[in-house]
């Protein structure tokens, strides 16, 4: 599998990886219930190309994905709080990953850099996310990476609005709920 240089889409994919734990009926629900759920997510996010197979005990991919997700969440929260990030575990994962960087031509004949990954183990399938997360932690403007302010929402997003004042993951759900709740709170107190 080839992945070009890091982009905002890679960083967004890392945030969406964090968003695989959702709130439903006032409870947290993990989207990664089994290896197939992780494989489907990796495929939809462009990290797992058709034909990849991995050799592992059932449940290993799910377990590794959940561990990586919580590690990224922990590192992001440490960075946003201005605390020194405990990068050892992510560095260990990156050191054990197998990939190479090479030049390639894009569709218009321009040179681009690509990373080529193998995908023979559960941990190796997650390396592209770990690499993208490392880039996000090191180079993204973390002031723009935010957690939704909606009650009971745990989603993360990158605020790319002009004024950088976005507060909710999605205006049509969390934002409207918050505005309606504030309206009714004010109406009751009048």
mmCIF file of C-alpha atoms in Angstrom:
data_model
loop_
_atom_site.group_PDB
_atom_site.id
_atom_site.type_symbol
_atom_site.label_atom_id
_atom_site.label_comp_id
_atom_site.label_asym_id
_atom_site.label_seq_id
_atom_site.Cartn_x
_atom_site.Cartn_y
_atom_site.Cartn_z
ATOM 1 C CA UNK A 1 0.000 0.000 0.000
ATOM 2 C CA UNK A 2 1.318 3.482 -0.835
ATOM 3 C CA UNK A 3 0.455 6.632 1.097
ATOM 4 C CA UNK A 4 1.620 10.058 -0.056
ATOM 5 C CA UNK A 5 3.038 12.766 2.219
ATOM 6 C CA UNK A 6 0.933 13.786 5.210
ATOM 7 C CA UNK A 7 -2.076 15.974 4.623
ATOM 8 C CA UNK A 8 -4.998 17.437 6.496
ATOM 9 C CA UNK A 9 -6.911 14.329 5.396
ATOM 10 C CA UNK A 10 -4.402 12.123 7.250
ATOM 11 C CA UNK A 11 -4.829 14.227 10.377
ATOM 12 C CA UNK A 12 -8.609 14.077 9.984
ATOM 13 C CA UNK A 13 -8.356 10.285 9.693
ATOM 14 C CA UNK A 14 -6.482 10.183 13.012
ATOM 15 C CA UNK A 15 -9.248 12.248 14.638
ATOM 16 C CA UNK A 16 -11.889 9.967 13.106
ATOM 17 C CA UNK A 17 -9.952 7.018 14.520
ATOM 18 C CA UNK A 18 -10.330 8.639 17.950
ATOM 19 C CA UNK A 19 -14.032 9.104 17.212
ATOM 20 C CA UNK A 20 -14.654 5.361 16.964
ATOM 21 C CA UNK A 21 -16.034 5.466 20.495
ATOM 22 C CA UNK A 22 -19.419 7.161 20.305
ATOM 23 C CA UNK A 23 -22.240 8.056 22.687
ATOM 24 C CA UNK A 24 -25.534 6.282 22.109
ATOM 25 C CA UNK A 25 -28.415 6.254 24.559
ATOM 26 C CA UNK A 26 -26.249 7.895 27.218
ATOM 27 C CA UNK A 27 -23.615 5.141 26.976
ATOM 28 C CA UNK A 28 -20.238 4.852 25.278
ATOM 29 C CA UNK A 29 -20.235 2.418 22.378
ATOM 30 C CA UNK A 30 -17.025 1.172 20.799
ATOM 31 C CA UNK A 31 -17.365 0.793 17.044
ATOM 32 C CA UNK A 32 -14.497 -1.721 17.095
ATOM 33 C CA UNK A 33 -16.380 -4.803 18.300
ATOM 34 C CA UNK A 34 -14.255 -7.272 16.323
ATOM 35 C CA UNK A 35 -11.399 -7.465 13.818
ATOM 36 C CA UNK A 36 -13.785 -7.045 10.892
ATOM 37 C CA UNK A 37 -15.001 -3.687 12.261
ATOM 38 C CA UNK A 38 -11.408 -2.436 12.421
ATOM 39 C CA UNK A 39 -10.638 -3.796 8.947
ATOM 40 C CA UNK A 40 -13.730 -2.082 7.534
ATOM 41 C CA UNK A 41 -12.753 1.222 9.171
ATOM 42 C CA UNK A 42 -9.161 0.926 7.888
ATOM 43 C CA UNK A 43 -10.473 0.186 4.394
ATOM 44 C CA UNK A 44 -12.924 3.118 4.376
ATOM 45 C CA UNK A 45 -10.210 5.459 5.695
ATOM 46 C CA UNK A 46 -7.867 4.369 2.895
ATOM 47 C CA UNK A 47 -5.344 2.647 5.149
ATOM 48 C CA UNK A 48 -6.105 -0.920 4.054
ATOM 49 C CA UNK A 49 -6.118 -1.719 0.374
ATOM 50 C CA UNK A 50 -7.910 -4.688 -1.150
ATOM 51 C CA UNK A 51 -5.909 -7.869 -0.985
ATOM 52 C CA UNK A 52 -4.227 -7.185 2.366
ATOM 53 C CA UNK A 53 -4.288 -10.096 4.741
ATOM 54 C CA UNK A 54 -2.883 -10.417 8.208
ATOM 55 C CA UNK A 55 -1.843 -13.349 10.320
ATOM 56 C CA UNK A 56 -3.024 -13.066 13.893
ATOM 57 C CA UNK A 57 -5.238 -14.640 16.483
ATOM 58 C CA UNK A 58 -8.873 -13.494 16.254
ATOM 59 C CA UNK A 59 -9.399 -10.309 18.251
ATOM 60 C CA UNK A 60 -5.795 -9.148 17.918
ATOM 61 C CA UNK A 61 -6.536 -6.386 15.398
ATOM 62 C CA UNK A 62 -9.407 -5.089 17.547
ATOM 63 C CA UNK A 63 -7.247 -5.147 20.666
ATOM 64 C CA UNK A 64 -4.273 -3.436 18.975
ATOM 65 C CA UNK A 65 -6.555 -0.777 17.448
ATOM 66 C CA UNK A 66 -8.178 0.004 20.781
ATOM 67 C CA UNK A 67 -4.762 0.293 22.468
ATOM 68 C CA UNK A 68 -3.448 2.589 19.741
ATOM 69 C CA UNK A 69 -6.592 4.728 19.849
ATOM 70 C CA UNK A 70 -6.308 5.274 23.602
ATOM 71 C CA UNK A 71 -2.577 5.963 23.323
ATOM 72 C CA UNK A 72 -3.178 8.642 20.679
ATOM 73 C CA UNK A 73 -6.000 10.138 22.780
ATOM 74 C CA UNK A 74 -3.732 10.237 25.839
ATOM 75 C CA UNK A 75 -0.858 11.863 23.923
ATOM 76 C CA UNK A 76 -3.163 14.431 22.322
ATOM 77 C CA UNK A 77 -4.673 15.373 25.675
ATOM 78 C CA UNK A 78 -1.188 15.686 27.225
ATOM 79 C CA UNK A 79 -0.041 17.937 24.370
ATOM 80 C CA UNK A 80 -3.164 20.114 24.542
ATOM 81 C CA UNK A 81 -2.759 20.485 28.321
ATOM 82 C CA UNK A 82 0.845 21.613 27.838
ATOM 83 C CA UNK A 83 2.161 18.550 29.635
ATOM 84 C CA UNK A 84 5.177 16.604 28.407
ATOM 85 C CA UNK A 85 3.872 13.780 26.233
ATOM 86 C CA UNK A 86 4.908 10.249 27.173
ATOM 87 C CA UNK A 87 5.976 9.284 23.651
ATOM 88 C CA UNK A 88 7.822 6.048 24.469
ATOM 89 C CA UNK A 89 5.006 3.627 23.625
ATOM 90 C CA UNK A 90 4.207 5.305 20.314
ATOM 91 C CA UNK A 91 7.915 5.419 19.447
ATOM 92 C CA UNK A 92 8.173 1.692 20.214
ATOM 93 C CA UNK A 93 5.275 0.994 17.871
ATOM 94 C CA UNK A 94 6.809 3.172 15.149
ATOM 95 C CA UNK A 95 10.213 1.480 15.559
ATOM 96 C CA UNK A 96 8.625 -1.939 15.055
ATOM 97 C CA UNK A 97 6.712 -0.830 11.963
ATOM 98 C CA UNK A 98 7.835 -1.773 8.501
ATOM 99 C CA UNK A 99 7.617 0.839 5.791
ATOM 100 C CA UNK A 100 9.834 2.657 3.344
ATOM 101 C CA UNK A 101 9.756 6.093 1.755
ATOM 102 C CA UNK A 102 10.160 6.425 -1.995
ATOM 103 C CA UNK A 103 9.590 8.917 -4.789
ATOM 104 C CA UNK A 104 6.719 8.410 -7.208
ATOM 105 C CA UNK A 105 4.912 10.328 -9.925
ATOM 106 C CA UNK A 106 1.443 11.650 -9.274
ATOM 107 C CA UNK A 107 -1.224 11.598 -11.970
ATOM 108 C CA UNK A 108 0.161 14.805 -13.495
ATOM 109 C CA UNK A 109 3.808 13.694 -13.679
ATOM 110 C CA UNK A 110 4.949 15.601 -10.579
ATOM 111 C CA UNK A 111 7.236 13.957 -8.054
ATOM 112 C CA UNK A 112 5.716 13.083 -4.700
ATOM 113 C CA UNK A 113 6.974 11.125 -1.716
ATOM 114 C CA UNK A 114 5.118 7.958 -0.767
ATOM 115 C CA UNK A 115 5.367 5.606 2.152
ATOM 116 C CA UNK A 116 4.899 1.941 1.311
ATOM 117 C CA UNK A 117 3.575 -0.272 4.088
ATOM 118 C CA UNK A 118 3.268 -4.005 4.448
ATOM 119 C CA UNK A 119 0.277 -5.469 6.212
ATOM 120 C CA UNK A 120 1.090 -8.909 7.461
ATOM 121 C CA UNK A 121 0.341 -8.483 11.192
ATOM 122 C CA UNK A 122 -2.316 -6.658 13.175
ATOM 123 C CA UNK A 123 0.234 -4.192 14.572
ATOM 124 C CA UNK A 124 1.652 -3.581 11.096
ATOM 125 C CA UNK A 125 -1.793 -2.788 9.664
ATOM 126 C CA UNK A 126 -2.072 0.036 12.209
ATOM 127 C CA UNK A 127 1.346 1.587 11.450
ATOM 128 C CA UNK A 128 -0.039 4.089 8.894
ATOM 129 C CA UNK A 129 -2.332 5.482 11.600
ATOM 130 C CA UNK A 130 0.510 5.578 14.132
ATOM 131 C CA UNK A 131 2.723 7.434 11.643
ATOM 132 C CA UNK A 132 -0.073 9.911 10.808
ATOM 133 C CA UNK A 133 -0.735 10.403 14.542
ATOM 134 C CA UNK A 134 2.956 11.102 15.168
ATOM 135 C CA UNK A 135 2.865 13.715 12.410
ATOM 136 C CA UNK A 136 -0.327 15.249 13.823
ATOM 137 C CA UNK A 137 1.186 15.468 17.316
ATOM 138 C CA UNK A 138 4.421 16.988 16.015
ATOM 139 C CA UNK A 139 3.210 19.351 13.313
ATOM 140 C CA UNK A 140 -0.505 20.171 13.574
ATOM 141 C CA UNK A 141 -1.670 23.381 15.210
ATOM 142 C CA UNK A 142 -3.085 21.724 18.316
ATOM 143 C CA UNK A 143 -5.030 24.890 19.200
ATOM 144 C CA UNK A 144 -7.305 23.949 16.309
ATOM 145 C CA UNK A 145 -7.746 20.317 17.390
ATOM 146 C CA UNK A 146 -10.700 20.294 19.736
ATOM 147 C CA UNK A 147 -13.038 18.027 21.610
ATOM 148 C CA UNK A 148 -16.728 18.731 21.040
ATOM 149 C CA UNK A 149 -18.325 20.848 23.770
ATOM 150 C CA UNK A 150 -21.636 19.024 23.416
ATOM 151 C CA UNK A 151 -22.946 17.331 26.544
ATOM 152 C CA UNK A 152 -21.912 13.686 26.511
ATOM 153 C CA UNK A 153 -20.092 14.007 23.163
ATOM 154 C CA UNK A 154 -16.568 12.654 22.949
ATOM 155 C CA UNK A 155 -15.838 13.480 19.287
ATOM 156 C CA UNK A 156 -12.683 15.323 18.187
ATOM 157 C CA UNK A 157 -12.404 17.684 15.207
ATOM 158 C CA UNK A 158 -10.079 20.205 13.590
ATOM 159 C CA UNK A 159 -11.486 23.745 13.556
ATOM 160 C CA UNK A 160 -10.821 25.068 10.065
ATOM 161 C CA UNK A 161 -13.333 27.922 10.301
ATOM 162 C CA UNK A 162 -12.065 31.397 9.501
ATOM 163 C CA UNK A 163 -12.540 32.731 13.048
ATOM 164 C CA UNK A 164 -11.464 29.456 14.720
ATOM 165 C CA UNK A 165 -14.420 29.540 17.108
ATOM 166 C CA UNK A 166 -16.052 26.223 16.267
ATOM 167 C CA UNK A 167 -17.292 24.486 19.413
ATOM 168 C CA UNK A 168 -19.180 21.410 18.243
ATOM 169 C CA UNK A 169 -18.355 18.382 16.148
ATOM 170 C CA UNK A 170 -21.481 18.924 14.090
ATOM 171 C CA UNK A 171 -23.815 21.896 14.185
ATOM 172 C CA UNK A 172 -26.812 19.830 13.090
ATOM 173 C CA UNK A 173 -26.571 17.528 16.098
ATOM 174 C CA UNK A 174 -24.504 18.708 19.052
ATOM 175 C CA UNK A 175 -24.619 22.417 18.206
ATOM 176 C CA UNK A 176 -28.393 22.569 17.787
ATOM 177 C CA UNK A 177 -28.982 20.491 20.915
ATOM 178 C CA UNK A 178 -26.838 22.874 22.954
ATOM 179 C CA UNK A 179 -28.540 25.967 21.542
ATOM 180 C CA UNK A 180 -32.015 24.538 22.165
ATOM 181 C CA UNK A 181 -31.062 23.560 25.723
ATOM 182 C CA UNK A 182 -29.734 27.071 26.424
ATOM 183 C CA UNK A 183 -32.893 28.610 24.954
ATOM 184 C CA UNK A 184 -35.163 26.512 27.191
ATOM 185 C CA UNK A 185 -32.990 27.207 30.242
ATOM 186 C CA UNK A 186 -33.279 30.951 29.606
ATOM 187 C CA UNK A 187 -37.016 30.667 28.901
ATOM 188 C CA UNK A 188 -37.619 28.864 32.199
ATOM 189 C CA UNK A 189 -35.712 31.482 34.188
ATOM 190 C CA UNK A 190 -37.622 34.449 32.619
#
